[in-house]
Tab-separated table of C-alpha atoms and ligand atoms in Angstrom:
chain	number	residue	atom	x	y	z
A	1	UNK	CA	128.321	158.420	-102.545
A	2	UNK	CA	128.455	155.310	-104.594
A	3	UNK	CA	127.216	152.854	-102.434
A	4	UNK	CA	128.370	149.812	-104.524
A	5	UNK	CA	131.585	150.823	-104.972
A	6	UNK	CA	132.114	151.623	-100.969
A	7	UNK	CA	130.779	148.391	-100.487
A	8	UNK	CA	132.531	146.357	-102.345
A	9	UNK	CA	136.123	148.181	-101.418
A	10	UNK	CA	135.333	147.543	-97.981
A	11	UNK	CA	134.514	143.695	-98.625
A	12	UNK	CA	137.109	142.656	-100.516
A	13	UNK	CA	139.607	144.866	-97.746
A	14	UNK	CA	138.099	142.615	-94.471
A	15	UNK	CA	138.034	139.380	-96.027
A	16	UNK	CA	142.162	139.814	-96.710
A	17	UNK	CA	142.422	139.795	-93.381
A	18	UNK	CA	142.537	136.274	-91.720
A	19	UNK	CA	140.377	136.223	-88.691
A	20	UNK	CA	139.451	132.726	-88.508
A	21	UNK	CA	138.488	131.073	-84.595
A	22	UNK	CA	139.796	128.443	-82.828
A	23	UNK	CA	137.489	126.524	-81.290
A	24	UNK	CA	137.613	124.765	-77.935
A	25	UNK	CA	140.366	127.354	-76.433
A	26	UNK	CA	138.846	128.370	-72.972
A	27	UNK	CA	142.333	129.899	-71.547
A	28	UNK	CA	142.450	132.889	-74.201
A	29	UNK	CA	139.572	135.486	-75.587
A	30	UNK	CA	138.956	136.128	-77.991
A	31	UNK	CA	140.722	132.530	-79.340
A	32	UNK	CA	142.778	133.816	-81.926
A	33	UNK	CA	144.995	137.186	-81.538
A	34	UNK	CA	144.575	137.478	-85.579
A	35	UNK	CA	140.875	138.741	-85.044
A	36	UNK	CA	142.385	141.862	-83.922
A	37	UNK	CA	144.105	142.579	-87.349
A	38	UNK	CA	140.376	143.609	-88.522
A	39	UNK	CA	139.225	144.983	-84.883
A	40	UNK	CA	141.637	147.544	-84.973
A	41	UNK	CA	141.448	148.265	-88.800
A	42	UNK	CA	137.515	148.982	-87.536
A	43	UNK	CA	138.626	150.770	-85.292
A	44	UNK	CA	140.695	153.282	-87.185
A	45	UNK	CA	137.954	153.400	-89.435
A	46	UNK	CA	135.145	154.301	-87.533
A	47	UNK	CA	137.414	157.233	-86.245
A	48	UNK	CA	137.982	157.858	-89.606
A	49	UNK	CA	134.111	158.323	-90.412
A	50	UNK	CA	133.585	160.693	-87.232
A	51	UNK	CA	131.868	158.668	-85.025
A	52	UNK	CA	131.851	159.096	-81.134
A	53	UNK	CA	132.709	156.641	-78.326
A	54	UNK	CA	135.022	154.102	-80.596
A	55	UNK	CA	136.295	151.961	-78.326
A	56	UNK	CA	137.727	148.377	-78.740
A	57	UNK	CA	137.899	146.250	-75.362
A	58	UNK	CA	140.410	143.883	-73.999
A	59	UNK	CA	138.085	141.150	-75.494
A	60	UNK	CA	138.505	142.399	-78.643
A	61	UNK	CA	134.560	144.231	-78.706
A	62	UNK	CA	134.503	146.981	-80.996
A	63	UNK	CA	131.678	150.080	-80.210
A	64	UNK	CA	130.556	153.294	-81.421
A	65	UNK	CA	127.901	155.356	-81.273
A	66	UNK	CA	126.364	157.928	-84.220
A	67	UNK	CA	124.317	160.356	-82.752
A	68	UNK	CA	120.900	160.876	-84.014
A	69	UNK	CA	119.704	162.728	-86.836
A	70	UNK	CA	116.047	163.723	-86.160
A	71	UNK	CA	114.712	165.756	-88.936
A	72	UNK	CA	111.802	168.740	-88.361
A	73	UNK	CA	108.486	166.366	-87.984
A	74	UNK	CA	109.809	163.403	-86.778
A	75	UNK	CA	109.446	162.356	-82.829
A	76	UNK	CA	111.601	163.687	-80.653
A	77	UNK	CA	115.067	162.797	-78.991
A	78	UNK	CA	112.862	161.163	-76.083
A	79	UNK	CA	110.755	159.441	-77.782
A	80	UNK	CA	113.042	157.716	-79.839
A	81	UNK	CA	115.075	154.514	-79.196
A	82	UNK	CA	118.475	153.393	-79.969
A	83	UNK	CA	119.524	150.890	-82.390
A	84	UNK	CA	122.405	148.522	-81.791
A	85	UNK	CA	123.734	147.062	-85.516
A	86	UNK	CA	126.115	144.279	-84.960
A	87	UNK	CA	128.192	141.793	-86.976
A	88	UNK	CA	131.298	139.490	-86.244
A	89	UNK	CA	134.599	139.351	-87.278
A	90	UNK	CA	135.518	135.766	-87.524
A	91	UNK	CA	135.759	133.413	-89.618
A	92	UNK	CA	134.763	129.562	-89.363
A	93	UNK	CA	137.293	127.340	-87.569
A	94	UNK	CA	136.774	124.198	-89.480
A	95	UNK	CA	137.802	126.131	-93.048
A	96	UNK	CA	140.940	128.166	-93.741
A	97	UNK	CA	140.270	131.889	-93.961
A	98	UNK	CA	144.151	132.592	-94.169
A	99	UNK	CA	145.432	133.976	-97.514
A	100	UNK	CA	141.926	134.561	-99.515
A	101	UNK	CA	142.117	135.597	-102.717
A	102	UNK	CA	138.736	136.792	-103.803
A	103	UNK	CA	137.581	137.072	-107.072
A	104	UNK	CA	134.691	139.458	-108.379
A	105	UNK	CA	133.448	137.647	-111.013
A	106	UNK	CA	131.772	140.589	-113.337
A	107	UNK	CA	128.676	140.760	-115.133
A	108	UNK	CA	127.074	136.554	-114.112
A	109	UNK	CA	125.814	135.564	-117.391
A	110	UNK	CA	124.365	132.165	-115.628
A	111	UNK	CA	126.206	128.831	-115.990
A	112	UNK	CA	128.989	127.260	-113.760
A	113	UNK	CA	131.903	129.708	-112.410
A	114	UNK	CA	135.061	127.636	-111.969
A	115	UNK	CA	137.217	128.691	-108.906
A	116	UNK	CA	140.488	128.768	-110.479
A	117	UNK	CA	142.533	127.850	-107.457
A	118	UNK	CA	141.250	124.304	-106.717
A	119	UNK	CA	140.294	122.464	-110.644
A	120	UNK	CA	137.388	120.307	-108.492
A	121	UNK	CA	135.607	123.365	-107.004
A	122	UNK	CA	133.246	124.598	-109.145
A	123	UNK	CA	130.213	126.785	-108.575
A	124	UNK	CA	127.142	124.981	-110.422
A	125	UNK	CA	123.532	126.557	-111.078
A	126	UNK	CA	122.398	123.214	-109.777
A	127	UNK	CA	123.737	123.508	-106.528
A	128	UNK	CA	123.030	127.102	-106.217
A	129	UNK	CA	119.750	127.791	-107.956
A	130	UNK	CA	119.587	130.801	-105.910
A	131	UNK	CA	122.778	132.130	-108.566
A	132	UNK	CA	120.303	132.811	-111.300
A	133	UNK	CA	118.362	135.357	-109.654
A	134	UNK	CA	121.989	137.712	-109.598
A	135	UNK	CA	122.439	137.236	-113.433
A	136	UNK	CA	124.213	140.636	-114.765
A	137	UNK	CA	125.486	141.063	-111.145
A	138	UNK	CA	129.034	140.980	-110.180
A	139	UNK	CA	129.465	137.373	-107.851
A	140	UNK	CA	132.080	137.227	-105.320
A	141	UNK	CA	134.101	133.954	-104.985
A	142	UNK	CA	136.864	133.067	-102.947
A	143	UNK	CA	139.916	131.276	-105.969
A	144	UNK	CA	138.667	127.889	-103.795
A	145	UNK	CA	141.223	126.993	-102.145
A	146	UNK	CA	139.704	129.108	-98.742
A	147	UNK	CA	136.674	130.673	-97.272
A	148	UNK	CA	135.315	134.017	-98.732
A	149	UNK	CA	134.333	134.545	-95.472
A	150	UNK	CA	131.340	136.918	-96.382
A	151	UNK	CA	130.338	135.048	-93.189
A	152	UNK	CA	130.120	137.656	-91.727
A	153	UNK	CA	132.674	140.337	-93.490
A	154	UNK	CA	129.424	141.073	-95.777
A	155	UNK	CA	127.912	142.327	-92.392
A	156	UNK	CA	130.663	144.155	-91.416
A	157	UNK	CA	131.036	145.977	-94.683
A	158	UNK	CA	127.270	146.934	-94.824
A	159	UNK	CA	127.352	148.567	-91.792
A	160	UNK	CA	130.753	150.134	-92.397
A	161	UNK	CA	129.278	151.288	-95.598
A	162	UNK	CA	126.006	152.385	-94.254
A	163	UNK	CA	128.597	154.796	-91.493
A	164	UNK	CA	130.010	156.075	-94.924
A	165	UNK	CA	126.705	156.763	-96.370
A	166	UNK	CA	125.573	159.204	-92.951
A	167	UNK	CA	128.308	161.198	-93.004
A	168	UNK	CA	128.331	161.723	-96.960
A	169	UNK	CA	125.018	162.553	-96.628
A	170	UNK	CA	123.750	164.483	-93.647
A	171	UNK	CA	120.430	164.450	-94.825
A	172	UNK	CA	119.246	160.884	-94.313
A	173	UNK	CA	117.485	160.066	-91.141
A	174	UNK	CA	118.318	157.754	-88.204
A	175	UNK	CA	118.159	157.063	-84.979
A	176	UNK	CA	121.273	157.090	-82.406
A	177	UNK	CA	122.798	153.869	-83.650
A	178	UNK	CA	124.940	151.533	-81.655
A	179	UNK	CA	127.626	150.148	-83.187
A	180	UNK	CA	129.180	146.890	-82.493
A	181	UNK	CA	132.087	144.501	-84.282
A	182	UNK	CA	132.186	141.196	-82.416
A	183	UNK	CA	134.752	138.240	-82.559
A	184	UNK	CA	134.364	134.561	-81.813
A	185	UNK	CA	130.486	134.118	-82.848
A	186	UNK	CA	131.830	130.997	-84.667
A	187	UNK	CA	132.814	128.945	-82.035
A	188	UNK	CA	129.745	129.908	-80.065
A	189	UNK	CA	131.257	132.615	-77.763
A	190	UNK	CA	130.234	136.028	-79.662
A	191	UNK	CA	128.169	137.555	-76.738
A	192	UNK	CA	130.328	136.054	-73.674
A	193	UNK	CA	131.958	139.067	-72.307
A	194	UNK	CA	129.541	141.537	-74.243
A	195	UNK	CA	128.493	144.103	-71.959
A	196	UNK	CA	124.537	144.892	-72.979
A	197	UNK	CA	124.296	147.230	-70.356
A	198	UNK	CA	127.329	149.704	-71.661
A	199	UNK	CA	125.893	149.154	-75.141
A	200	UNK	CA	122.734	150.783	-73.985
A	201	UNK	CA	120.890	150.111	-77.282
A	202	UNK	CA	116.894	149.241	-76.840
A	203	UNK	CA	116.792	147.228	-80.001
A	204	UNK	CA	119.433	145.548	-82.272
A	205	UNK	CA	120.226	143.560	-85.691
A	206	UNK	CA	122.497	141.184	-86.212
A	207	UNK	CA	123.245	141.294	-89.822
A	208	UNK	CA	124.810	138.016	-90.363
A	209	UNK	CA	122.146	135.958	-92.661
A	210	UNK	CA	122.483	134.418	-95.676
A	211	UNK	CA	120.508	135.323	-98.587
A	212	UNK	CA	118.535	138.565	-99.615
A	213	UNK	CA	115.432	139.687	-97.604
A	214	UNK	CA	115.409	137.452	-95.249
A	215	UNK	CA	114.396	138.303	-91.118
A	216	UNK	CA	115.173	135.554	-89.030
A	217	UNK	CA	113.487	135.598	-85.463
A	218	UNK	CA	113.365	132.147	-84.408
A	219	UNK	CA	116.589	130.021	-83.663
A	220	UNK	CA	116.495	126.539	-81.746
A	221	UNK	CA	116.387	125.687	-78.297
A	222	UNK	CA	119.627	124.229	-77.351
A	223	UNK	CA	121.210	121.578	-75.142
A	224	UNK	CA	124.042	119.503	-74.915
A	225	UNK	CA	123.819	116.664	-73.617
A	226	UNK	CA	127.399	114.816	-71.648
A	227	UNK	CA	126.226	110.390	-71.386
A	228	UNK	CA	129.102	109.141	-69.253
A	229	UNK	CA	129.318	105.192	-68.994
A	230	UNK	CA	131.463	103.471	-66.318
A	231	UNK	CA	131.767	99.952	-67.116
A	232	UNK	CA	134.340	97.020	-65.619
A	233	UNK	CA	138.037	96.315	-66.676
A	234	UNK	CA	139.966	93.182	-65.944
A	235	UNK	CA	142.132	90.898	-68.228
A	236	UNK	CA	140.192	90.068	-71.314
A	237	UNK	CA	141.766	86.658	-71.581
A	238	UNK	CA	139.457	85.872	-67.982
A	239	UNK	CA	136.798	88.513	-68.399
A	240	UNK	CA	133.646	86.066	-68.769
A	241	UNK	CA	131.463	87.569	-66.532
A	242	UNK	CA	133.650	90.004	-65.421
A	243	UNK	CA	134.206	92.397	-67.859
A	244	UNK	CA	131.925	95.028	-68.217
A	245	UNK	CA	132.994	97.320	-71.938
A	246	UNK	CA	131.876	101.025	-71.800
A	247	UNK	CA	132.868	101.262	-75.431
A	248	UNK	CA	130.516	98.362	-76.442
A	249	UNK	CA	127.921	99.977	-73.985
A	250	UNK	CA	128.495	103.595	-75.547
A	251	UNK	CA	127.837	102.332	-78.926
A	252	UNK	CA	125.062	100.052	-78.137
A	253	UNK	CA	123.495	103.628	-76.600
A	254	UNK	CA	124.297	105.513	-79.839
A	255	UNK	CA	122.645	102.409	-82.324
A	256	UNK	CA	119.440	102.740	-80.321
A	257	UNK	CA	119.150	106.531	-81.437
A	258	UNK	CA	115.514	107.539	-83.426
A	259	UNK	CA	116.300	107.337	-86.878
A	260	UNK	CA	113.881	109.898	-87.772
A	261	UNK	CA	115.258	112.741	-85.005
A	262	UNK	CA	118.844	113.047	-86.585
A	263	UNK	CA	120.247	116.107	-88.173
A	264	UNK	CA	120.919	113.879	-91.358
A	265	UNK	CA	117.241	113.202	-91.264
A	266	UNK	CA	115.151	116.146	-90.421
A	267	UNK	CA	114.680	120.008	-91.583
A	268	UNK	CA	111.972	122.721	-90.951
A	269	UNK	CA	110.722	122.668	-87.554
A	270	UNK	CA	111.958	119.090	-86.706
A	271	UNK	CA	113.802	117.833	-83.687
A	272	UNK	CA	116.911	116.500	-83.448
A	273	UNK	CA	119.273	114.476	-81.491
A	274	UNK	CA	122.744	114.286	-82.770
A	275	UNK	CA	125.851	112.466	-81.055
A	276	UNK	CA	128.980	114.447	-82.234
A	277	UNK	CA	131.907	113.591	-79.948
A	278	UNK	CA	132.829	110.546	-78.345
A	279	UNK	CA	136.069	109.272	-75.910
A	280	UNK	CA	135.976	105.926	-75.011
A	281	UNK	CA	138.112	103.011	-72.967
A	282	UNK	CA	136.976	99.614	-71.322
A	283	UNK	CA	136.816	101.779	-68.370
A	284	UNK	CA	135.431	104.770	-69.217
A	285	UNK	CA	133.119	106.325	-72.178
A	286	UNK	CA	132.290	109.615	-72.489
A	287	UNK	CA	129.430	110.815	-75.581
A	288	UNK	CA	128.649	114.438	-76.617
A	289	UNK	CA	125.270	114.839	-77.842
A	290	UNK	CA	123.396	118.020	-79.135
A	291	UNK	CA	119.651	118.449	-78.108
A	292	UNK	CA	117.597	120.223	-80.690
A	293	UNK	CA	114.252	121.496	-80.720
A	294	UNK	CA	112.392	124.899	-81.396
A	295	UNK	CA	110.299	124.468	-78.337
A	296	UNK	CA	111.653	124.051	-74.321
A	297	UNK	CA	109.030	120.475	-74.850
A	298	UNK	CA	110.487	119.463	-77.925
A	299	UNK	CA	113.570	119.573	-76.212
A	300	UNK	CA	112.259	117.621	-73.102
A	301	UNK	CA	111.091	115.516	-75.157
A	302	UNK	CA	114.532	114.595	-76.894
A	303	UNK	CA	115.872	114.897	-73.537
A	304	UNK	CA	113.352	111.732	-72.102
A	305	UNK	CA	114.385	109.432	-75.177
A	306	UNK	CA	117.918	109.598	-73.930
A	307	UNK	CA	116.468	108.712	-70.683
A	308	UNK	CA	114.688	105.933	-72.086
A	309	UNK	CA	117.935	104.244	-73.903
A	310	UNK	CA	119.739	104.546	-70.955
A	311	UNK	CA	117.217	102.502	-69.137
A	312	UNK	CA	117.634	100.143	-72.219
A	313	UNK	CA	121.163	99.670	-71.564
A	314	UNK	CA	121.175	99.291	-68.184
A	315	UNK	CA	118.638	96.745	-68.635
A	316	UNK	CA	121.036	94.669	-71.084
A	317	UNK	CA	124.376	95.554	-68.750
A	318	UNK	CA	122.882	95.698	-65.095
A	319	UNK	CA	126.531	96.268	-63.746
A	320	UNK	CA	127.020	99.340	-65.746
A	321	UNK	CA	126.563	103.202	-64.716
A	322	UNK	CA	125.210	105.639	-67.155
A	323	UNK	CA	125.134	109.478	-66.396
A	324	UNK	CA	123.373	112.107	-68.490
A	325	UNK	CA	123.950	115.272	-68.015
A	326	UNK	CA	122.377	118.125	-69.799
A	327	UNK	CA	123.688	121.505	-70.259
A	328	UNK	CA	121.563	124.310	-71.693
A	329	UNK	CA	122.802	126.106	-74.552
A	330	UNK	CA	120.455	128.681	-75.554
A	331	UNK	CA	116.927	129.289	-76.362
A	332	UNK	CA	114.549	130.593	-78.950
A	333	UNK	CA	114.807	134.031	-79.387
A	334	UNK	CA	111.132	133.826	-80.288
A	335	UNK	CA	110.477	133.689	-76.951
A	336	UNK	CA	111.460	137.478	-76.096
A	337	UNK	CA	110.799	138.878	-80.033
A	338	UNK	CA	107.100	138.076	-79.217
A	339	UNK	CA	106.975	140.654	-76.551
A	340	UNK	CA	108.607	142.978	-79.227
A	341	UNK	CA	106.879	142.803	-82.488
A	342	UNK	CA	107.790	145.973	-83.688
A	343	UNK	CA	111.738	145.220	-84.020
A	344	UNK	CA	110.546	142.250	-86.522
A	345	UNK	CA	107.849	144.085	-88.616
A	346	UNK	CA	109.829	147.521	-89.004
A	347	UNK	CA	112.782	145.078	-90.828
A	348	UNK	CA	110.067	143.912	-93.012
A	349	UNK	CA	108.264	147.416	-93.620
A	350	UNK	CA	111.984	148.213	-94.392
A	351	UNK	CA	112.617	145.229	-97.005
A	352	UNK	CA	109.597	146.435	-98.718
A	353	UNK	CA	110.464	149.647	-98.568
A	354	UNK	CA	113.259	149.071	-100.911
A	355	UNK	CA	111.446	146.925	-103.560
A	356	UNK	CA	111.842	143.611	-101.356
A	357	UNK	CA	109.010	140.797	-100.450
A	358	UNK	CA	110.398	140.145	-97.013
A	359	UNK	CA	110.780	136.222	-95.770
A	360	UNK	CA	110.414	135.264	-92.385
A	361	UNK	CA	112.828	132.515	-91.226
A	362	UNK	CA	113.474	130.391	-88.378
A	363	UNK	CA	117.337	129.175	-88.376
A	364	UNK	CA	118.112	125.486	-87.611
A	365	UNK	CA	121.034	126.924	-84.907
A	366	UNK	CA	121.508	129.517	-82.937
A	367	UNK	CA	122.874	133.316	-83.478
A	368	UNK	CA	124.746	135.901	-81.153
A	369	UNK	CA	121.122	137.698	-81.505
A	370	UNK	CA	119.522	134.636	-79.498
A	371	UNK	CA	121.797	135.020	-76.645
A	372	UNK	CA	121.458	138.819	-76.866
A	373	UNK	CA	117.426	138.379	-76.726
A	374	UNK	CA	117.990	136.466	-73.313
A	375	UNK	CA	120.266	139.250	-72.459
A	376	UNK	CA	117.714	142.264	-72.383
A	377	UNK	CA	117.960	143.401	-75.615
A	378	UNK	CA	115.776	142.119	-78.886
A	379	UNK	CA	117.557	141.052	-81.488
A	380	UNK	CA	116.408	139.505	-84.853
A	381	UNK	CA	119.339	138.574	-87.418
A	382	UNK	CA	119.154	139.954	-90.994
A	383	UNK	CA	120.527	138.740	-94.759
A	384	UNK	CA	123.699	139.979	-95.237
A	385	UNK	CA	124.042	138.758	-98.909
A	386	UNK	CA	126.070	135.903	-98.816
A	387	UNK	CA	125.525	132.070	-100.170
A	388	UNK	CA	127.135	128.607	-99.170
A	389	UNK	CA	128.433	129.716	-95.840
A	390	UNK	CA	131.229	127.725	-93.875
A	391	UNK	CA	132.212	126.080	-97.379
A	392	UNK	CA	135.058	127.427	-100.052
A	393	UNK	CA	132.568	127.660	-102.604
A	394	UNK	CA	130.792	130.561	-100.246
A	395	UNK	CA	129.704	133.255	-102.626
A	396	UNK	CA	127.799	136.907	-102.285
A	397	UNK	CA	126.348	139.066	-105.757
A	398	UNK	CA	127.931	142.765	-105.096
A	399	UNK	CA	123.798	143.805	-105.695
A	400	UNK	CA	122.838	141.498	-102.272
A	401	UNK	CA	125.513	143.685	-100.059
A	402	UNK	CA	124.127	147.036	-102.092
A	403	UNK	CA	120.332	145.549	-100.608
A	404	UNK	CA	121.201	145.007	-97.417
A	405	UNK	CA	122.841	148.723	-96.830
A	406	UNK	CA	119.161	150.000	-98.489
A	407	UNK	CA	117.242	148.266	-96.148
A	408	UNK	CA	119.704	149.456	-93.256
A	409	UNK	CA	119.162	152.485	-94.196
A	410	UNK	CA	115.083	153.034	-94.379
A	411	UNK	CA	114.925	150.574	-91.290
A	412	UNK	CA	116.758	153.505	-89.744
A	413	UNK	CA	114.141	155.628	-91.147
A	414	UNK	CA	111.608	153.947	-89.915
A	415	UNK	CA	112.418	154.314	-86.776
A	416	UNK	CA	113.075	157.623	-86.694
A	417	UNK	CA	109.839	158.427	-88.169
A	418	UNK	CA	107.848	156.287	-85.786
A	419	UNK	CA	109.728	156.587	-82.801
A	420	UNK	CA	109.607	154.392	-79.219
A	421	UNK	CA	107.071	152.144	-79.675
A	422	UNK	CA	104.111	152.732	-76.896
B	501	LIG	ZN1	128.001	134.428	-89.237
C-alpha cells in the first residue's frame, strides 16, 4: 500500500468538508450539525476497512475497534492492553473552515509560497523556519482565504490511513486498537459526553500536535476565574458621593494586573493571568479571567493576586462589592502520566524507531487527552504534522502525515511485543 498516497487522498477528502464549532452553544451537542458531514463519512469508512463495533453516537462520537493481531512470540491476548487512538473532527470557531480549497504545493524548493486566494497571505521562511526542514516535500496550504484545518484532519487521516495499512497488510503487528473520531475539542467540549468506560481502552493517543516528533505530556492547570463588581447608580448630574461606577472599578481591577504574568508576556513554564471577557454598566460589571499555571500552586498563587487587587479596590471604593469566583478547568495531565511512564516512553522508543529524535513537550493549553487522563485513561497527545494552527496560513509537508502513520504503526508494535506493563 502506498502510504503517502492514502494519506494524502484522505487529507485533502476531510478537510472539504466544513466542520468548524461554534463556540458558547450549551443548548445543542455537538454545536454544529455540519460535524456530522465527516462523522458519518468515518463512519462509512471504517465499515468500509472491516472493522468491528463502528458506531457513531447521538453526540456525534465515532468508535471502532480492530481486533488484535498477535504474532507467534509475542505476549499473549491477556497480557496485552488496548490502545485507544483518537483525533477530532472540528475545526476552529474563530476561522472559516467552510469552502477550503487546498493546495499541495509539490516538490518545496525553500522560499515564500504565496496563497493565491488572499494577495497579503503569504507563507515566509521567516515566519516558518520550521518550512526548510520539508524542502523537496510536497506542503499543504489552504488558497488563504480559510483554514486548512490539518487541525486536526491530519489526525484523522493518519489513523484512517494507518486502518488502511492493517488490512492491506495482515502481517504487521498491533494490539486491539480503539478507535475514536471526536467533535467539538475546539471549543473545549471534546471529552464531555465521551463514555471512557464503553471505550474500554487501557491507554490512548491523541494525535492532534503540531510538528514532527513531538510527545506532549504536560498541559496547564486551568481555571477561570468570574470578578463580579456591584457598584452604586443614581443620576450622574448629583452623584458626588453617591455614585459608585463598577465600570471604573472593573477597569481599575484589570490596570492593577502583574505585567510580567500575562499571556502577551510569558512562555515556557510561566504563569499567567489573562482577562478575556468583560460586561459592564454603572450597576453591574462582570470580568472573565483565565488562570494559568502548570502546577495546582502556581495556580493558587495567580488565584491570591486576584485576591490581593480586590482588596486594593475595595480599599480605594469601600462601598463597592467584589466577587471572585473560580471555576476549575482542567489539570495537568502530568499528574496521572507519572503513574504511567510506559505510555510516554513507548511513543518515544516508537519515534526512534522510525529514524526520529523524539521531543518532549509541555503545551501552554489544554488537550481532550488532559481531560481523558483525569478520566481513567492515560493519554499523551502526539504530532500530527501540521504548522500554524488556528491561522489561514496553517500548513502540513505530505512527508510529516507519512511520519506520523510510521510511528503509529511501530508504537503499535511495541506494544504488542512488550505487552501489559507489570
Ligand atoms: Zn486540534
Amino acid at each position: 500500500m502506498d502510504i503517502r498516497q492514502d494519506v494524502l487522498e484522505r487529507f485533502l477528502r476531510y478537510v472539504k468538508i466544513d466542520t468548524q464549532s461554534a463556540d458558547g452553544i450549551e443548548d445543542r451537542y455537538p454545536s454544529t450539525e455540519k460535524q456530522f458531514d465527516l462523522l458519518r463519512l468515518l463512519v462509512k469508512e471504517l465499515e468500509a476497512l472491516g472493522l468491528q463495533e463502528v458506531e457513531l453516537d447521538e453526540h456525534g462520537y465515532v468508535t471502532a475497534s480492530l481486533p488484535a493481531n498477535l504474532p507467534p512470540g509475542t505476549p499473549a491476548a491477556a497480557d496485552q492492553v488496548t490502545v485507544g487512538l483518537l483525533a477530532h473532527v472540528d475545526t476552529y470557531h474563530e476561522v472559516s473552515g467552510a469552502n477550503v480549497r487546498p493546495i499541495v504545493h509539490e516538490d518545496y524548493q525553500g522560499g515564500p509560497i504565496a496563497l493565491p486566494g488572499a494577495a497579503d497571505v503569504v507563507l515566509t521562511p521567516e515566519d516558518n523556519p520550521d518550512l526548510a526542514e520539508h524542502k523537496a516535500d510536497a506542503i499543504v496550504t489552504s488558497d488563504g482565504t480559510t483554514l486548512l484545518g490539518a487541525d486536526d484532519k491530519a489526525g484523522v487521516a493518519e489513523i484512517m490511513t494507518l486502518m488502511a495499512l492493517y488490512r492491506a497488510d495482515p502481517s504487521r503487528p498491533h494490539p486491539r486498537i480503539r478507535v475514536a473520531f471526536t467533535p467539538d475539542e475546539e471549543v473545549g467540549n471534546g471529552t464531555r459526553y465521551f463514555d471512557v468506560k464503553k471505550f474500554a481502552a487501557d491507554v490512548a493517543y491523541t494525535q492532534d500536535g503540531a510538528g514532527v516528533g513531538e510527545v506532549e505530556d504536560e498541559t496547564f492547570c486551568a481555571d477561570t476565574a468570574v470578578v463580579t463588581f456591584s457598584g452604586v447608580d443614581v443620576h450622574p448630574g448629583y452623584a458626588k458621593d453617591k455614585m459608585v461606577n463598577a465600570v471604573r472599578l472593573a477597569a481599575d481591577f484589570i490596570t492593577r494586573f502583574p505585567h510580567d504574568a500575562l499571556p502577551e508576556t510569558t512562555e515556557g513554564y510561566e504563569d499567567y493571568l489573562h482577562p478575556f471577557q468583560i460586561q459592564a454598566s454603572v450597576t453591574e460589571a462582570k470580568l472573565t479571567c483565565l488562570v494559568r499555571s502548570f502546577t495546582e500552586e502556581g495556580l493558587a498563587k495567580m488565584e491570591a493576586v486576584l485576591e490581593r487587587i480586590k482588596a486594593e479596590v475595595i480599599e480605594t471604593a469601600p462601598r463597592a462589592k467584589i466577587d471572585v469566583q473560580i471555576k476549575a478547568s482542567y489539570r495537568n495531565m502530568k499528574q496521572v502520566l507519572t503513574d504511567h511512564p510506559r505510555v510516554v516512553e513507548y511513543a518515544e522508543d516508537a519515534m526512534r524507531a522510525v529514524g526520529m529524535e523524539p521531543k518532549r513537550l509541555a503545551i501552554r493549553g489544554g488537550t481532550d487527552g488532559a481531560r481523558l487522563c483525569f478520566m481513567g485513561l492515560p493519554t499523551p497527545n502526539l504530532s500530527a504534522g501540521g504548522y500554524n494552527f488556528h491561522a489561514v496560513t496553517e500548513w502540513v509537508p505530505v512527508g510529516a502525515m507519512v511520519k506520523a502513520v510510521e510511528v503509529l504503526d511501530a508504537l503499535m508494535k511495541i506494544w504488542v511485543e512488550r505487552g501489559r506493563p507489570r
